[in-house]
Amino acid sequence: MCRRLLLASFFLLGIPGSSFFLPAAFSQTAQQLEAQTIQQGIAHRQPGEADTTFLKRVLPVSFPASGDLVAYAWRPSAFGKQLFFVLGSGDNEYGNDLFILDPIEANTYAVQILPLEPFMGDKTYLASLFFADVDEDGQKELLTLLECSLREEFKMDGQWRIGRKTHYQTMIFKYAGLSSTGRPQYEEDTTPRPYLDELATAAEVRENLPKRKAPQRKPAARASK
C-alpha cells in the first residue's frame, strides 16, 4: 500500500467521532449500511467471499474510494488474516483513517478505525504501511510512514525564495490485547523515536530500527592436561 491517497471529502452522519465524509452522490442505502457497520463494529463475511467483495459489501462507500488493501496476519488468529486499507480526504482537513477488519470468529470481523493525523498541519499522505518487531518482544507492530509537503523559505543565489519540502514521520501502532467484550484493541505507540524521523522509505525505517544483538558465546573451557 504505497500510492498516495487523494480522495473526495467525506461526511458520515450520525457517527460520533467519525473523521471522514460520505458524499451525497452515494446512495442513501450505501451510507446507511456503512454507518451501521461502523456503529456496530462488526462485519459478517459470507462463506467463500473474496476480500474485495466482502469489503465492498460491508463498507460500500469507504473501501471503493480507497482501492488499496493489505491482508496480513498481524495478530495471530485461527480465523484468518486482518484486512487493512486507508481512506484519505481530498484536503486532508481531518487526516486519514486506517480501517482494520480483524477476524474474531468464523466469518466475523471486528471493525476499527485508527486516525492517521496530519503531523505538520498540512496535507498528509500514506507513503507505506508495513510491519516490524519494533520493541523486539516477539510481537510485530504496524508502522505507517506518512509524508507531508510543506511550503518553506530557502536561500538561493543570495535571494530568499519559497518552495516545498517533503517531510516524513512514522506512526507506530501496537496490539493492546482484548477488550472486555473480547474484541482486539490497537493503540498508537507514542514512545519518542527521533531516529525514525525524516526517513523516506519503509526500507530506511527498517534499517534504522534497533537491532537485537546476538548473545555472545563463552569460549569453551580448555581441558586440563
PDB file of C-alpha atoms in Angstrom:
ATOM      1  CA  MET A   1       0.000   0.000   0.000  1.00  0.00           C
ATOM      2  CA  CYS A   2       2.295   2.756  -1.238  1.00  0.00           C
ATOM      3  CA  ARG A   3       0.377   5.020  -3.555  1.00  0.00           C
ATOM      4  CA  ARG A   4      -0.831   8.407  -2.411  1.00  0.00           C
ATOM      5  CA  LEU A   5      -4.420   8.750  -1.468  1.00  0.00           C
ATOM      6  CA  LEU A   6      -6.086  11.893  -2.716  1.00  0.00           C
ATOM      7  CA  LEU A   7      -9.828  11.402  -2.498  1.00  0.00           C
ATOM      8  CA  ALA A   8     -13.066  13.334  -2.280  1.00  0.00           C
ATOM      9  CA  SER A   9     -14.156  14.690   1.099  1.00  0.00           C
ATOM     10  CA  PHE A  10     -16.499  12.511   3.119  1.00  0.00           C
ATOM     11  CA  PHE A  11     -19.123  13.229   5.756  1.00  0.00           C
ATOM     12  CA  LEU A  12     -20.738  10.461   7.770  1.00  0.00           C
ATOM     13  CA  LEU A  13     -23.961  11.472   9.546  1.00  0.00           C
ATOM     14  CA  GLY A  14     -24.797  10.092  12.955  1.00  0.00           C
ATOM     15  CA  ILE A  15     -21.393   8.563  13.788  1.00  0.00           C
ATOM     16  CA  PRO A  16     -19.883  10.313  16.824  1.00  0.00           C
ATOM     17  CA  GLY A  17     -16.152  10.786  16.497  1.00  0.00           C
ATOM     18  CA  SER A  18     -16.105   9.967  12.795  1.00  0.00           C
ATOM     19  CA  SER A  19     -13.402  11.791  10.843  1.00  0.00           C
ATOM     20  CA  PHE A  20     -14.408  11.029   7.275  1.00  0.00           C
ATOM     21  CA  PHE A  21     -17.113  12.194   4.927  1.00  0.00           C
ATOM     22  CA  LEU A  22     -19.785  10.478   2.838  1.00  0.00           C
ATOM     23  CA  PRO A  23     -20.562  12.426  -0.342  1.00  0.00           C
ATOM     24  CA  ALA A  24     -24.180  12.945  -1.237  1.00  0.00           C
ATOM     25  CA  ALA A  25     -23.568  11.163  -4.562  1.00  0.00           C
ATOM     26  CA  PHE A  26     -23.589   7.818  -2.762  1.00  0.00           C
ATOM     27  CA  SER A  27     -26.961   6.185  -2.338  1.00  0.00           C
ATOM     28  CA  GLN A  28     -28.694   6.503   0.981  1.00  0.00           C
ATOM     29  CA  THR A  29     -28.726   2.711   1.242  1.00  0.00           C
ATOM     30  CA  ALA A  30     -24.916   2.527   0.940  1.00  0.00           C
ATOM     31  CA  GLN A  31     -24.469   5.265   3.510  1.00  0.00           C
ATOM     32  CA  GLN A  32     -26.841   3.595   5.972  1.00  0.00           C
ATOM     33  CA  LEU A  33     -25.191   0.203   5.517  1.00  0.00           C
ATOM     34  CA  GLU A  34     -21.725   1.606   6.156  1.00  0.00           C
ATOM     35  CA  ALA A  35     -22.943   3.634   9.135  1.00  0.00           C
ATOM     36  CA  GLN A  36     -24.466   0.500  10.632  1.00  0.00           C
ATOM     37  CA  THR A  37     -21.253  -1.498  10.121  1.00  0.00           C
ATOM     38  CA  ILE A  38     -19.144   1.168  11.823  1.00  0.00           C
ATOM     39  CA  GLN A  39     -21.580   1.745  14.675  1.00  0.00           C
ATOM     40  CA  GLN A  40     -21.793  -1.959  15.471  1.00  0.00           C
ATOM     41  CA  GLY A  41     -18.070  -2.505  14.954  1.00  0.00           C
ATOM     42  CA  ILE A  42     -18.828  -5.912  13.438  1.00  0.00           C
ATOM     43  CA  ALA A  43     -18.964  -7.212   9.874  1.00  0.00           C
ATOM     44  CA  HIS A  44     -20.125 -10.663   8.791  1.00  0.00           C
ATOM     45  CA  ARG A  45     -18.458 -12.320   5.823  1.00  0.00           C
ATOM     46  CA  GLN A  46     -20.217 -14.800   3.576  1.00  0.00           C
ATOM     47  CA  PRO A  47     -18.509 -18.213   3.239  1.00  0.00           C
ATOM     48  CA  GLY A  48     -16.020 -18.189   0.364  1.00  0.00           C
ATOM     49  CA  GLU A  49     -16.431 -14.445  -0.226  1.00  0.00           C
ATOM     50  CA  ALA A  50     -13.350 -12.712  -1.680  1.00  0.00           C
ATOM     51  CA  ASP A  51     -11.665  -9.960   0.357  1.00  0.00           C
ATOM     52  CA  THR A  52     -12.596  -7.158  -2.038  1.00  0.00           C
ATOM     53  CA  THR A  53     -16.169  -8.375  -2.476  1.00  0.00           C
ATOM     54  CA  PHE A  54     -16.602  -8.571   1.297  1.00  0.00           C
ATOM     55  CA  LEU A  55     -15.255  -5.055   1.891  1.00  0.00           C
ATOM     56  CA  LYS A  56     -17.312  -3.516  -0.904  1.00  0.00           C
ATOM     57  CA  ARG A  57     -20.430  -5.094   0.575  1.00  0.00           C
ATOM     58  CA  VAL A  58     -19.958  -4.073   4.243  1.00  0.00           C
ATOM     59  CA  LEU A  59     -18.175  -0.736   3.617  1.00  0.00           C
ATOM     60  CA  PRO A  60     -19.659   0.249   0.243  1.00  0.00           C
ATOM     61  CA  VAL A  61     -18.546   3.880   0.449  1.00  0.00           C
ATOM     62  CA  SER A  62     -15.104   3.859   2.045  1.00  0.00           C
ATOM     63  CA  PHE A  63     -13.468   0.800   0.507  1.00  0.00           C
ATOM     64  CA  PRO A  64     -14.280   1.612  -3.136  1.00  0.00           C
ATOM     65  CA  ALA A  65     -12.982   5.150  -2.506  1.00  0.00           C
ATOM     66  CA  SER A  66      -9.681   3.737  -1.249  1.00  0.00           C
ATOM     67  CA  GLY A  67      -8.856   0.887  -3.593  1.00  0.00           C
ATOM     68  CA  ASP A  68      -5.833  -0.153  -1.505  1.00  0.00           C
ATOM     69  CA  LEU A  69      -5.897  -3.362   0.514  1.00  0.00           C
ATOM     70  CA  VAL A  70      -3.366  -5.201   2.665  1.00  0.00           C
ATOM     71  CA  ALA A  71      -4.149  -8.667   4.052  1.00  0.00           C
ATOM     72  CA  TYR A  72      -1.702  -9.665   6.768  1.00  0.00           C
ATOM     73  CA  ALA A  73      -1.653 -11.921   9.839  1.00  0.00           C
ATOM     74  CA  TRP A  74      -0.607  -9.254  12.337  1.00  0.00           C
ATOM     75  CA  ARG A  75      -2.431 -10.563  15.407  1.00  0.00           C
ATOM     76  CA  PRO A  76      -2.324 -14.366  15.407  1.00  0.00           C
ATOM     77  CA  SER A  77      -5.817 -15.688  14.736  1.00  0.00           C
ATOM     78  CA  ALA A  78      -7.266 -19.067  13.872  1.00  0.00           C
ATOM     79  CA  PHE A  79      -9.835 -17.321  11.658  1.00  0.00           C
ATOM     80  CA  GLY A  80      -7.584 -15.704   9.054  1.00  0.00           C
ATOM     81  CA  LYS A  81      -5.685 -12.517   8.296  1.00  0.00           C
ATOM     82  CA  GLN A  82      -6.513  -8.945   9.247  1.00  0.00           C
ATOM     83  CA  LEU A  83      -7.591  -6.654   6.393  1.00  0.00           C
ATOM     84  CA  PHE A  84      -6.223  -3.086   6.206  1.00  0.00           C
ATOM     85  CA  PHE A  85      -6.993  -0.110   3.980  1.00  0.00           C
ATOM     86  CA  VAL A  86      -6.653   3.654   4.315  1.00  0.00           C
ATOM     87  CA  LEU A  87      -9.149   6.335   3.377  1.00  0.00           C
ATOM     88  CA  GLY A  88      -7.927   9.889   2.894  1.00  0.00           C
ATOM     89  CA  SER A  89      -9.837  13.118   2.355  1.00  0.00           C
ATOM     90  CA  GLY A  90      -9.190  15.441  -0.553  1.00  0.00           C
ATOM     91  CA  ASP A  91      -7.981  18.390   1.508  1.00  0.00           C
ATOM     92  CA  ASN A  92      -6.825  16.222   4.423  1.00  0.00           C
ATOM     93  CA  GLU A  93      -8.509  18.579   6.871  1.00  0.00           C
ATOM     94  CA  TYR A  94      -9.386  15.578   9.002  1.00  0.00           C
ATOM     95  CA  GLY A  95      -6.332  13.444   8.274  1.00  0.00           C
ATOM     96  CA  ASN A  96      -6.576   9.831   7.114  1.00  0.00           C
ATOM     97  CA  ASP A  97      -8.416   6.854   8.529  1.00  0.00           C
ATOM     98  CA  LEU A  98      -6.855   3.395   8.809  1.00  0.00           C
ATOM     99  CA  PHE A  99      -9.528   0.694   8.672  1.00  0.00           C
ATOM    100  CA  ILE A 100      -8.752  -2.644  10.344  1.00  0.00           C
ATOM    101  CA  LEU A 101     -11.068  -5.615   9.939  1.00  0.00           C
ATOM    102  CA  ASP A 102      -9.956  -8.327  12.355  1.00  0.00           C
ATOM    103  CA  PRO A 103     -11.381 -11.878  12.280  1.00  0.00           C
ATOM    104  CA  ILE A 104     -12.596 -12.809  15.771  1.00  0.00           C
ATOM    105  CA  GLU A 105     -14.856 -15.746  14.886  1.00  0.00           C
ATOM    106  CA  ALA A 106     -15.560 -17.760  11.777  1.00  0.00           C
ATOM    107  CA  ASN A 107     -16.627 -15.237   9.079  1.00  0.00           C
ATOM    108  CA  THR A 108     -16.986 -12.493  11.731  1.00  0.00           C
ATOM    109  CA  TYR A 109     -14.738  -9.416  11.840  1.00  0.00           C
ATOM    110  CA  ALA A 110     -14.256  -6.633  14.355  1.00  0.00           C
ATOM    111  CA  VAL A 111     -14.157  -3.263  12.562  1.00  0.00           C
ATOM    112  CA  GLN A 112     -11.925  -0.469  13.878  1.00  0.00           C
ATOM    113  CA  ILE A 113     -10.777   2.881  12.505  1.00  0.00           C
ATOM    114  CA  LEU A 114      -7.455   4.362  13.637  1.00  0.00           C
ATOM    115  CA  PRO A 115      -6.779   8.022  12.744  1.00  0.00           C
ATOM    116  CA  LEU A 116      -3.547   8.951  10.971  1.00  0.00           C
ATOM    117  CA  GLU A 117      -3.423  12.590  11.971  1.00  0.00           C
ATOM    118  CA  PRO A 118      -1.586  15.244   9.913  1.00  0.00           C
ATOM    119  CA  PHE A 119       1.731  15.624  11.723  1.00  0.00           C
ATOM    120  CA  MET A 120       2.631  19.092  10.464  1.00  0.00           C
ATOM    121  CA  GLY A 121      -0.771  20.634   9.940  1.00  0.00           C
ATOM    122  CA  ASP A 122      -0.827  20.228   6.159  1.00  0.00           C
ATOM    123  CA  LYS A 123      -1.860  17.592   3.638  1.00  0.00           C
ATOM    124  CA  THR A 124      -0.576  14.238   4.798  1.00  0.00           C
ATOM    125  CA  TYR A 125      -0.365  11.090   2.701  1.00  0.00           C
ATOM    126  CA  LEU A 126       0.345   7.462   3.453  1.00  0.00           C
ATOM    127  CA  ALA A 127       3.625   6.504   1.792  1.00  0.00           C
ATOM    128  CA  SER A 128       3.818   2.941   3.130  1.00  0.00           C
ATOM    129  CA  LEU A 129       2.169   0.510   5.521  1.00  0.00           C
ATOM    130  CA  PHE A 130       4.280  -2.358   6.867  1.00  0.00           C
ATOM    131  CA  PHE A 131       5.013  -4.498   9.919  1.00  0.00           C
ATOM    132  CA  ALA A 132       8.111  -4.914  12.105  1.00  0.00           C
ATOM    133  CA  ASP A 133       9.025  -6.003  15.627  1.00  0.00           C
ATOM    134  CA  VAL A 134       9.963  -2.527  16.872  1.00  0.00           C
ATOM    135  CA  ASP A 135      10.227  -3.476  20.549  1.00  0.00           C
ATOM    136  CA  GLU A 136      11.970  -6.791  19.877  1.00  0.00           C
ATOM    137  CA  ASP A 137       9.454  -8.597  22.068  1.00  0.00           C
ATOM    138  CA  GLY A 138       8.326 -11.156  19.501  1.00  0.00           C
ATOM    139  CA  GLN A 139       5.165  -9.224  18.531  1.00  0.00           C
ATOM    140  CA  LYS A 140       5.215  -7.147  15.367  1.00  0.00           C
ATOM    141  CA  GLU A 141       3.884  -3.599  15.338  1.00  0.00           C
ATOM    142  CA  LEU A 142       2.071  -1.877  12.496  1.00  0.00           C
ATOM    143  CA  LEU A 143       4.037   1.046  11.030  1.00  0.00           C
ATOM    144  CA  THR A 144       2.567   3.774   8.843  1.00  0.00           C
ATOM    145  CA  LEU A 145       5.033   6.009   7.009  1.00  0.00           C
ATOM    146  CA  LEU A 146       3.435   9.408   6.413  1.00  0.00           C
ATOM    147  CA  GLU A 147       4.652  12.197   4.163  1.00  0.00           C
ATOM    148  CA  CYS A 148       3.785  15.878   4.208  1.00  0.00           C
ATOM    149  CA  SER A 149       4.858  18.560   1.714  1.00  0.00           C
ATOM    150  CA  LEU A 150       5.279  21.999   3.300  1.00  0.00           C
ATOM    151  CA  ARG A 151       5.906  25.433   1.887  1.00  0.00           C
ATOM    152  CA  GLU A 152       9.259  26.641   3.169  1.00  0.00           C
ATOM    153  CA  GLU A 153      11.572  29.583   2.629  1.00  0.00           C
ATOM    154  CA  PHE A 154      15.094  28.904   1.367  1.00  0.00           C
ATOM    155  CA  LYS A 155      18.003  30.952   0.111  1.00  0.00           C
ATOM    156  CA  MET A 156      19.306  30.584  -3.456  1.00  0.00           C
ATOM    157  CA  ASP A 157      21.852  32.813  -5.203  1.00  0.00           C
ATOM    158  CA  GLY A 158      21.662  35.265  -2.310  1.00  0.00           C
ATOM    159  CA  GLN A 159      17.877  35.606  -2.564  1.00  0.00           C
ATOM    160  CA  TRP A 160      15.137  34.143  -0.392  1.00  0.00           C
ATOM    161  CA  ARG A 161      12.650  32.014  -2.301  1.00  0.00           C
ATOM    162  CA  ILE A 162       9.562  29.972  -1.472  1.00  0.00           C
ATOM    163  CA  GLY A 163       9.427  26.282  -2.296  1.00  0.00           C
ATOM    164  CA  ARG A 164       8.119  22.997  -0.962  1.00  0.00           C
ATOM    165  CA  LYS A 165       9.954  20.392   1.063  1.00  0.00           C
ATOM    166  CA  THR A 166       8.719  16.905   1.867  1.00  0.00           C
ATOM    167  CA  HIS A 167       8.875  15.685   5.466  1.00  0.00           C
ATOM    168  CA  TYR A 168       8.350  12.158   6.772  1.00  0.00           C
ATOM    169  CA  GLN A 169       7.121  10.647  10.019  1.00  0.00           C
ATOM    170  CA  THR A 170       6.496   7.062  11.107  1.00  0.00           C
ATOM    171  CA  MET A 171       3.469   6.300  13.300  1.00  0.00           C
ATOM    172  CA  ILE A 172       3.525   3.001  15.171  1.00  0.00           C
ATOM    173  CA  PHE A 173       0.509   1.038  16.387  1.00  0.00           C
ATOM    174  CA  LYS A 174       0.622  -1.951  18.715  1.00  0.00           C
ATOM    175  CA  TYR A 175      -1.738  -4.693  19.742  1.00  0.00           C
ATOM    176  CA  ALA A 176      -3.213  -3.840  23.144  1.00  0.00           C
ATOM    177  CA  GLY A 177      -4.953  -7.109  23.988  1.00  0.00           C
ATOM    178  CA  LEU A 178      -8.650  -7.906  24.086  1.00  0.00           C
ATOM    179  CA  SER A 179     -11.376  -5.602  25.346  1.00  0.00           C
ATOM    180  CA  SER A 180     -13.969  -6.606  27.943  1.00  0.00           C
ATOM    181  CA  THR A 181     -16.168  -7.746  25.045  1.00  0.00           C
ATOM    182  CA  GLY A 182     -13.430  -9.959  23.622  1.00  0.00           C
ATOM    183  CA  ARG A 183     -12.548  -7.731  20.706  1.00  0.00           C
ATOM    184  CA  PRO A 184      -8.920  -6.952  19.795  1.00  0.00           C
ATOM    185  CA  GLN A 185      -7.661  -3.460  20.608  1.00  0.00           C
ATOM    186  CA  TYR A 186      -4.919  -1.412  18.949  1.00  0.00           C
ATOM    187  CA  GLU A 187      -3.332   1.822  20.091  1.00  0.00           C
ATOM    188  CA  GLU A 188      -0.666   4.231  18.950  1.00  0.00           C
ATOM    189  CA  ASP A 189       2.770   3.729  20.487  1.00  0.00           C
ATOM    190  CA  THR A 190       3.857   7.259  21.407  1.00  0.00           C
ATOM    191  CA  THR A 191       7.371   6.316  22.579  1.00  0.00           C
ATOM    192  CA  PRO A 192       9.757   9.011  21.211  1.00  0.00           C
ATOM    193  CA  ARG A 193      11.849   7.574  18.377  1.00  0.00           C
ATOM    194  CA  PRO A 194      13.686  10.538  16.782  1.00  0.00           C
ATOM    195  CA  TYR A 195      15.898   8.136  14.817  1.00  0.00           C
ATOM    196  CA  LEU A 196      12.877   7.333  12.625  1.00  0.00           C
ATOM    197  CA  ASP A 197      12.103  10.954  11.692  1.00  0.00           C
ATOM    198  CA  GLU A 198      12.560  12.111   8.095  1.00  0.00           C
ATOM    199  CA  LEU A 199      13.146   8.604   6.704  1.00  0.00           C
ATOM    200  CA  ALA A 200      11.527   8.449   3.268  1.00  0.00           C
ATOM    201  CA  THR A 201      11.059   4.702   2.690  1.00  0.00           C
ATOM    202  CA  ALA A 202       9.996   1.623   4.606  1.00  0.00           C
ATOM    203  CA  ALA A 203      13.421   0.112   3.870  1.00  0.00           C
ATOM    204  CA  GLU A 204      15.135   3.056   5.594  1.00  0.00           C
ATOM    205  CA  VAL A 205      12.834   2.763   8.596  1.00  0.00           C
ATOM    206  CA  ARG A 206      13.552  -0.951   8.920  1.00  0.00           C
ATOM    207  CA  GLU A 207      17.278  -0.319   8.616  1.00  0.00           C
ATOM    208  CA  ASN A 208      17.202   2.221  11.459  1.00  0.00           C
ATOM    209  CA  LEU A 209      15.235   0.105  13.915  1.00  0.00           C
ATOM    210  CA  PRO A 210      17.356  -1.093  16.856  1.00  0.00           C
ATOM    211  CA  LYS A 211      18.959  -4.446  16.150  1.00  0.00           C
ATOM    212  CA  ARG A 212      18.956  -7.092  18.820  1.00  0.00           C
ATOM    213  CA  LYS A 213      22.474  -8.255  19.457  1.00  0.00           C
ATOM    214  CA  ALA A 214      23.014 -11.983  19.453  1.00  0.00           C
ATOM    215  CA  PRO A 215      24.279 -13.240  22.824  1.00  0.00           C
ATOM    216  CA  GLN A 216      27.974 -13.830  22.818  1.00  0.00           C
ATOM    217  CA  ARG A 217      29.016 -17.403  23.312  1.00  0.00           C
ATOM    218  CA  LYS A 218      31.562 -18.059  26.014  1.00  0.00           C
ATOM    219  CA  PRO A 219      34.716 -19.745  24.784  1.00  0.00           C
ATOM    220  CA  ALA A 220      34.846 -23.426  25.599  1.00  0.00           C
ATOM    221  CA  ALA A 221      36.945 -24.210  28.647  1.00  0.00           C
ATOM    222  CA  ARG A 222      40.222 -25.923  27.874  1.00  0.00           C
ATOM    223  CA  ALA A 223      40.577 -29.422  29.162  1.00  0.00           C
ATOM    224  CA  SER A 224      43.309 -29.758  31.785  1.00  0.00           C
ATOM    225  CA  LYS A 225      46.225 -31.993  30.944  1.00  0.00           C
TER     226      LYS A 225
END
